[in-house]
């Protein structure tokens, strides 16, 4: 027996799948493009953070090496050169005889580059923290970073610049006259012309008594620091800082290292740092 299948004249064939309209395709492309832009924007930030991390690691390593080198080799100059600093009783550049034993190649990083292509340096300065004949010395080492193509000062001896005779591509450590001021109940502020900025938050500075401070805040009239500054409001105090190439320029400060030669010229402390021939 044969079965016959009939199709109702009112039944329609199954509909074909509908494709995307042009508008839907354009919207999808727009969403994809926005997502790709967002993802791509992450890469420059990641590269910058990686560069900053590498620079920080290098600076930390370089700073440790500088501390070890200074503690081991020290600074050698005739007694009279050290006596001149001791008589002044304030933070000062090293005597020329002591600085000359440290070439810029010794005081800069990266050793794989020519010296004039290096951008991280250390600059030493010293203070006789006890004006008595015992000569209790402190040595401060500023680790600084320069930028290619920048000039950081003329090459000449200058009482307000620790390393004025370094090549002009080396950032300078400078002296700044300030006035003590009160913020709240204590003296914790150095007032001076700081507009545009020459000292910024996060940097370390040294005062004329060899005391180190970390800058917490900066404004046009000076900086506030951590801790309490000995002295009274209105007193005049010199500070030393890692200077930008111009006021408002990029900060050159990396870190500040303190070494102590507690016994003076023949003392121990962190090592026999200050020596005579």
mmCIF file of C-alpha atoms in Angstrom:
data_model
loop_
_atom_site.group_PDB
_atom_site.id
_atom_site.type_symbol
_atom_site.label_atom_id
_atom_site.label_comp_id
_atom_site.label_asym_id
_atom_site.label_seq_id
_atom_site.Cartn_x
_atom_site.Cartn_y
_atom_site.Cartn_z
ATOM 1 C CA UNK A 1 0.000 0.000 0.000
ATOM 2 C CA UNK A 2 1.418 3.309 -1.002
ATOM 3 C CA UNK A 3 1.312 6.311 1.380
ATOM 4 C CA UNK A 4 1.054 9.715 -0.186
ATOM 5 C CA UNK A 5 2.362 12.839 1.643
ATOM 6 C CA UNK A 6 0.670 16.017 0.818
ATOM 7 C CA UNK A 7 1.753 19.526 1.580
ATOM 8 C CA UNK A 8 -0.742 22.003 2.832
ATOM 9 C CA UNK A 9 -0.990 24.853 0.412
ATOM 10 C CA UNK A 10 -0.844 27.270 3.417
ATOM 11 C CA UNK A 11 2.456 25.928 4.912
ATOM 12 C CA UNK A 12 5.577 28.063 4.295
ATOM 13 C CA UNK A 13 9.131 26.682 3.969
ATOM 14 C CA UNK A 14 11.488 27.180 6.968
ATOM 15 C CA UNK A 15 13.035 30.668 7.057
ATOM 16 C CA UNK A 16 16.717 31.034 6.121
ATOM 17 C CA UNK A 17 19.100 32.234 8.905
ATOM 18 C CA UNK A 18 19.289 36.025 8.955
ATOM 19 C CA UNK A 19 22.760 37.638 8.563
ATOM 20 C CA UNK A 20 24.165 40.700 10.389
ATOM 21 C CA UNK A 21 23.092 44.067 9.194
ATOM 22 C CA UNK A 22 25.669 46.669 8.252
ATOM 23 C CA UNK A 23 24.823 48.686 11.366
ATOM 24 C CA UNK A 24 25.441 45.679 13.636
ATOM 25 C CA UNK A 25 28.809 45.020 11.994
ATOM 26 C CA UNK A 26 29.848 48.666 12.459
ATOM 27 C CA UNK A 27 28.822 48.617 16.119
ATOM 28 C CA UNK A 28 30.800 45.407 16.714
ATOM 29 C CA UNK A 29 33.881 46.897 15.043
ATOM 30 C CA UNK A 30 33.528 50.047 17.173
ATOM 31 C CA UNK A 31 33.304 48.058 20.408
ATOM 32 C CA UNK A 32 36.333 45.967 19.370
ATOM 33 C CA UNK A 33 38.312 49.105 18.496
ATOM 34 C CA UNK A 34 37.534 50.721 21.855
ATOM 35 C CA UNK A 35 38.676 47.562 23.624
ATOM 36 C CA UNK A 36 41.903 47.425 21.634
ATOM 37 C CA UNK A 37 42.642 51.087 22.353
ATOM 38 C CA UNK A 38 42.135 50.434 26.065
ATOM 39 C CA UNK A 39 44.463 47.431 25.964
ATOM 40 C CA UNK A 40 47.076 49.288 23.885
ATOM 41 C CA UNK A 41 47.072 52.207 26.322
ATOM 42 C CA UNK A 42 48.312 49.864 29.043
ATOM 43 C CA UNK A 43 51.580 49.100 27.260
ATOM 44 C CA UNK A 44 53.211 52.584 27.455
ATOM 45 C CA UNK A 45 52.386 52.753 31.170
ATOM 46 C CA UNK A 46 53.793 49.265 31.715
ATOM 47 C CA UNK A 47 56.961 50.162 29.793
ATOM 48 C CA UNK A 48 57.377 53.360 31.825
ATOM 49 C CA UNK A 49 56.892 51.507 35.110
ATOM 50 C CA UNK A 50 59.371 48.845 34.008
ATOM 51 C CA UNK A 51 61.909 51.550 33.089
ATOM 52 C CA UNK A 52 61.434 53.283 36.452
ATOM 53 C CA UNK A 53 61.818 49.977 38.284
ATOM 54 C CA UNK A 54 65.021 49.155 36.410
ATOM 55 C CA UNK A 55 66.383 52.637 37.139
ATOM 56 C CA UNK A 56 65.526 52.290 40.830
ATOM 57 C CA UNK A 57 67.227 48.893 41.055
ATOM 58 C CA UNK A 58 70.292 50.259 39.246
ATOM 59 C CA UNK A 59 70.415 53.317 41.519
ATOM 60 C CA UNK A 60 70.106 51.154 44.643
ATOM 61 C CA UNK A 61 72.900 48.883 43.435
ATOM 62 C CA UNK A 62 75.035 51.873 42.451
ATOM 63 C CA UNK A 63 74.422 53.580 45.814
ATOM 64 C CA UNK A 64 75.513 50.473 47.719
ATOM 65 C CA UNK A 65 78.646 50.230 45.609
ATOM 66 C CA UNK A 66 79.411 53.910 46.242
ATOM 67 C CA UNK A 67 79.031 53.446 49.988
ATOM 68 C CA UNK A 68 81.311 50.415 49.966
ATOM 69 C CA UNK A 69 83.923 52.170 47.799
ATOM 70 C CA UNK A 70 83.992 55.304 49.932
ATOM 71 C CA UNK A 71 84.200 53.316 53.166
ATOM 72 C CA UNK A 72 87.064 51.253 51.724
ATOM 73 C CA UNK A 73 89.104 53.905 49.922
ATOM 74 C CA UNK A 74 88.166 57.084 51.754
ATOM 75 C CA UNK A 75 89.434 60.559 50.941
ATOM 76 C CA UNK A 76 93.088 61.496 51.357
ATOM 77 C CA UNK A 77 94.318 65.085 51.692
ATOM 78 C CA UNK A 78 96.932 66.969 53.727
ATOM 79 C CA UNK A 79 95.918 67.740 57.298
ATOM 80 C CA UNK A 80 95.765 71.454 56.505
ATOM 81 C CA UNK A 81 93.024 70.886 53.929
ATOM 82 C CA UNK A 82 90.858 69.126 56.493
ATOM 83 C CA UNK A 83 91.647 71.731 59.139
ATOM 84 C CA UNK A 84 90.250 74.438 56.860
ATOM 85 C CA UNK A 85 86.915 72.619 56.725
ATOM 86 C CA UNK A 86 86.987 71.932 60.462
ATOM 87 C CA UNK A 87 87.527 75.634 61.140
ATOM 88 C CA UNK A 88 84.484 76.523 59.052
ATOM 89 C CA UNK A 89 82.362 74.020 60.960
ATOM 90 C CA UNK A 90 79.820 73.712 58.151
ATOM 91 C CA UNK A 91 79.067 71.287 55.373
ATOM 92 C CA UNK A 92 81.496 71.735 52.509
ATOM 93 C CA UNK A 93 82.910 70.291 49.338
ATOM 94 C CA UNK A 94 85.805 67.895 49.675
ATOM 95 C CA UNK A 95 89.288 69.432 49.415
ATOM 96 C CA UNK A 96 90.579 69.312 45.841
ATOM 97 C CA UNK A 97 93.328 66.893 46.834
ATOM 98 C CA UNK A 98 90.733 64.475 48.180
ATOM 99 C CA UNK A 99 88.351 64.818 45.221
ATOM 100 C CA UNK A 100 91.091 64.377 42.623
ATOM 101 C CA UNK A 101 91.729 60.787 43.695
ATOM 102 C CA UNK A 102 88.166 59.933 42.604
ATOM 103 C CA UNK A 103 87.793 60.161 38.856
ATOM 104 C CA UNK A 104 84.360 60.668 37.346
ATOM 105 C CA UNK A 105 84.655 57.132 35.986
ATOM 106 C CA UNK A 106 84.764 55.960 39.635
ATOM 107 C CA UNK A 107 81.751 58.065 40.521
ATOM 108 C CA UNK A 108 79.413 57.207 37.675
ATOM 109 C CA UNK A 109 77.314 54.355 36.245
ATOM 110 C CA UNK A 110 77.028 52.459 33.752
ATOM 111 C CA UNK A 111 80.598 51.244 33.266
ATOM 112 C CA UNK A 112 79.746 49.848 29.816
ATOM 113 C CA UNK A 113 79.243 53.385 28.488
ATOM 114 C CA UNK A 114 81.752 56.191 27.921
ATOM 115 C CA UNK A 115 81.871 58.498 30.937
ATOM 116 C CA UNK A 116 80.242 61.383 29.072
ATOM 117 C CA UNK A 117 77.292 59.116 28.199
ATOM 118 C CA UNK A 118 76.610 58.013 31.769
ATOM 119 C CA UNK A 119 73.657 59.484 33.601
ATOM 120 C CA UNK A 120 73.943 58.341 37.246
ATOM 121 C CA UNK A 121 76.668 59.830 39.455
ATOM 122 C CA UNK A 122 77.588 60.209 43.090
ATOM 123 C CA UNK A 123 78.807 63.447 44.628
ATOM 124 C CA UNK A 124 80.569 63.485 48.038
ATOM 125 C CA UNK A 125 80.567 66.232 50.631
ATOM 126 C CA UNK A 126 81.808 66.347 54.215
ATOM 127 C CA UNK A 127 81.262 68.092 57.509
ATOM 128 C CA UNK A 128 83.200 68.273 60.743
ATOM 129 C CA UNK A 129 80.294 67.607 63.121
ATOM 130 C CA UNK A 130 82.449 68.450 66.140
ATOM 131 C CA UNK A 131 84.450 71.707 65.769
ATOM 132 C CA UNK A 132 86.757 70.587 68.573
ATOM 133 C CA UNK A 133 90.198 69.140 67.678
ATOM 134 C CA UNK A 134 88.706 65.604 67.752
ATOM 135 C CA UNK A 135 87.281 66.190 64.249
ATOM 136 C CA UNK A 136 84.288 63.850 64.229
ATOM 137 C CA UNK A 137 83.627 63.701 60.491
ATOM 138 C CA UNK A 138 80.531 62.855 58.496
ATOM 139 C CA UNK A 139 80.583 62.162 54.775
ATOM 140 C CA UNK A 140 77.447 62.521 52.665
ATOM 141 C CA UNK A 141 77.085 60.945 49.245
ATOM 142 C CA UNK A 142 74.371 62.310 46.939
ATOM 143 C CA UNK A 143 73.403 59.873 44.184
ATOM 144 C CA UNK A 144 72.030 61.955 41.308
ATOM 145 C CA UNK A 145 70.632 61.273 37.851
ATOM 146 C CA UNK A 146 71.003 63.583 34.867
ATOM 147 C CA UNK A 147 69.316 63.762 31.467
ATOM 148 C CA UNK A 148 70.960 63.608 28.076
ATOM 149 C CA UNK A 149 71.368 66.998 26.465
ATOM 150 C CA UNK A 150 71.005 68.914 29.747
ATOM 151 C CA UNK A 151 73.616 71.280 31.184
ATOM 152 C CA UNK A 152 73.855 71.463 34.967
ATOM 153 C CA UNK A 153 76.139 74.398 35.504
ATOM 154 C CA UNK A 154 79.425 76.033 34.559
ATOM 155 C CA UNK A 155 82.656 74.189 35.306
ATOM 156 C CA UNK A 156 84.276 76.325 37.990
ATOM 157 C CA UNK A 157 85.005 76.282 41.702
ATOM 158 C CA UNK A 158 82.074 77.761 43.601
ATOM 159 C CA UNK A 159 81.544 77.845 47.377
ATOM 160 C CA UNK A 160 77.810 77.251 46.858
ATOM 161 C CA UNK A 161 78.315 74.174 44.655
ATOM 162 C CA UNK A 162 79.899 70.984 45.973
ATOM 163 C CA UNK A 163 80.963 69.615 42.594
ATOM 164 C CA UNK A 164 81.282 72.758 40.492
ATOM 165 C CA UNK A 165 84.380 71.400 38.754
ATOM 166 C CA UNK A 166 82.645 68.274 37.442
ATOM 167 C CA UNK A 167 81.771 68.310 33.713
ATOM 168 C CA UNK A 168 78.598 70.288 33.065
ATOM 169 C CA UNK A 169 76.567 67.151 32.249
ATOM 170 C CA UNK A 170 76.819 66.068 35.912
ATOM 171 C CA UNK A 171 73.986 67.289 38.199
ATOM 172 C CA UNK A 172 75.124 69.696 40.907
ATOM 173 C CA UNK A 173 74.730 69.557 44.679
ATOM 174 C CA UNK A 174 74.099 73.134 45.813
ATOM 175 C CA UNK A 175 73.731 75.234 48.937
ATOM 176 C CA UNK A 176 70.573 77.235 49.613
ATOM 177 C CA UNK A 177 70.112 79.863 52.340
ATOM 178 C CA UNK A 178 66.841 79.345 54.246
ATOM 179 C CA UNK A 179 64.909 80.625 57.251
ATOM 180 C CA UNK A 180 63.383 78.272 59.811
ATOM 181 C CA UNK A 181 59.615 78.431 60.150
ATOM 182 C CA UNK A 182 56.848 76.804 62.186
ATOM 183 C CA UNK A 183 54.122 74.534 60.850
ATOM 184 C CA UNK A 184 51.729 73.717 63.665
ATOM 185 C CA UNK A 185 53.433 73.388 67.064
ATOM 186 C CA UNK A 186 57.014 72.687 65.927
ATOM 187 C CA UNK A 187 59.753 74.078 63.701
ATOM 188 C CA UNK A 188 59.719 71.767 60.680
ATOM 189 C CA UNK A 189 59.968 74.060 57.701
ATOM 190 C CA UNK A 190 62.723 75.713 55.653
ATOM 191 C CA UNK A 191 61.527 78.881 53.922
ATOM 192 C CA UNK A 192 63.184 80.117 50.713
ATOM 193 C CA UNK A 193 62.252 80.947 47.144
ATOM 194 C CA UNK A 194 61.039 77.616 45.740
ATOM 195 C CA UNK A 195 59.055 78.794 42.724
ATOM 196 C CA UNK A 196 59.660 77.174 40.286
ATOM 197 C CA UNK A 197 60.616 74.112 42.326
ATOM 198 C CA UNK A 198 64.241 73.413 43.134
ATOM 199 C CA UNK A 199 63.400 71.027 46.011
ATOM 200 C CA UNK A 200 60.498 68.565 45.864
ATOM 201 C CA UNK A 201 58.668 66.115 48.159
ATOM 202 C CA UNK A 202 60.486 62.804 48.603
ATOM 203 C CA UNK A 203 63.949 64.319 48.254
ATOM 204 C CA UNK A 204 66.494 64.389 51.084
ATOM 205 C CA UNK A 205 68.431 67.477 52.131
ATOM 206 C CA UNK A 206 71.288 68.144 54.578
ATOM 207 C CA UNK A 207 71.547 71.205 56.798
ATOM 208 C CA UNK A 208 74.714 73.004 57.869
ATOM 209 C CA UNK A 209 74.891 70.949 61.072
ATOM 210 C CA UNK A 210 74.942 67.671 59.176
ATOM 211 C CA UNK A 211 71.315 66.764 59.935
ATOM 212 C CA UNK A 212 69.404 64.951 57.182
ATOM 213 C CA UNK A 213 65.724 65.599 56.456
ATOM 214 C CA UNK A 214 63.187 64.087 54.071
ATOM 215 C CA UNK A 215 60.976 66.656 52.368
ATOM 216 C CA UNK A 216 57.275 65.969 52.991
ATOM 217 C CA UNK A 217 55.731 68.926 51.207
ATOM 218 C CA UNK A 218 56.857 71.767 48.972
ATOM 219 C CA UNK A 219 55.306 75.059 47.946
ATOM 220 C CA UNK A 220 56.421 78.377 46.478
ATOM 221 C CA UNK A 221 57.747 79.572 49.843
ATOM 222 C CA UNK A 222 59.835 76.541 50.837
ATOM 223 C CA UNK A 223 59.557 72.973 52.101
ATOM 224 C CA UNK A 224 58.221 71.127 55.157
ATOM 225 C CA UNK A 225 60.277 68.170 56.380
ATOM 226 C CA UNK A 226 59.855 65.090 58.509
ATOM 227 C CA UNK A 227 60.884 65.460 62.136
ATOM 228 C CA UNK A 228 61.673 68.585 64.106
ATOM 229 C CA UNK A 229 64.383 71.045 63.073
ATOM 230 C CA UNK A 230 66.537 72.182 66.022
ATOM 231 C CA UNK A 231 66.426 75.952 66.356
ATOM 232 C CA UNK A 232 63.924 78.759 66.552
ATOM 233 C CA UNK A 233 61.639 80.260 63.943
ATOM 234 C CA UNK A 234 63.397 82.991 62.000
ATOM 235 C CA UNK A 235 66.894 81.491 62.361
ATOM 236 C CA UNK A 236 69.031 81.372 59.212
ATOM 237 C CA UNK A 237 70.163 77.872 58.179
ATOM 238 C CA UNK A 238 71.875 76.673 55.000
ATOM 239 C CA UNK A 239 70.738 73.457 53.333
ATOM 240 C CA UNK A 240 72.350 71.344 50.615
ATOM 241 C CA UNK A 241 70.293 69.640 47.915
ATOM 242 C CA UNK A 242 70.529 67.874 44.540
ATOM 243 C CA UNK A 243 69.686 70.632 42.063
ATOM 244 C CA UNK A 244 67.790 70.387 38.748
ATOM 245 C CA UNK A 245 69.444 71.917 35.695
ATOM 246 C CA UNK A 246 67.119 74.925 36.056
ATOM 247 C CA UNK A 247 64.498 75.873 38.627
ATOM 248 C CA UNK A 248 61.443 73.778 37.865
ATOM 249 C CA UNK A 249 63.462 71.283 35.803
ATOM 250 C CA UNK A 250 63.381 67.524 36.254
ATOM 251 C CA UNK A 251 64.494 66.366 39.699
ATOM 252 C CA UNK A 252 68.018 64.913 39.824
ATOM 253 C CA UNK A 253 67.806 63.423 43.334
ATOM 254 C CA UNK A 254 68.057 59.620 43.646
ATOM 255 C CA UNK A 255 69.191 58.984 47.219
ATOM 256 C CA UNK A 256 71.389 60.289 50.013
ATOM 257 C CA UNK A 257 73.929 58.137 51.847
ATOM 258 C CA UNK A 258 75.498 59.079 55.190
ATOM 259 C CA UNK A 259 78.819 57.676 56.401
ATOM 260 C CA UNK A 260 80.364 58.409 59.788
ATOM 261 C CA UNK A 261 84.037 58.556 60.604
ATOM 262 C CA UNK A 262 83.406 58.996 64.310
ATOM 263 C CA UNK A 263 87.032 59.215 65.369
ATOM 264 C CA UNK A 264 88.160 61.834 62.896
ATOM 265 C CA UNK A 265 91.176 61.558 60.639
ATOM 266 C CA UNK A 266 92.405 58.368 62.295
ATOM 267 C CA UNK A 267 88.993 57.113 63.427
ATOM 268 C CA UNK A 268 86.865 54.095 62.656
ATOM 269 C CA UNK A 269 83.104 54.648 62.277
ATOM 270 C CA UNK A 270 82.078 53.349 58.844
ATOM 271 C CA UNK A 271 85.751 53.123 57.970
ATOM 272 C CA UNK A 272 88.820 55.321 57.928
ATOM 273 C CA UNK A 273 87.099 57.682 55.509
ATOM 274 C CA UNK A 274 88.974 60.928 56.116
ATOM 275 C CA UNK A 275 92.727 60.434 55.911
ATOM 276 C CA UNK A 276 95.997 62.295 55.576
ATOM 277 C CA UNK A 277 98.863 61.021 53.357
#
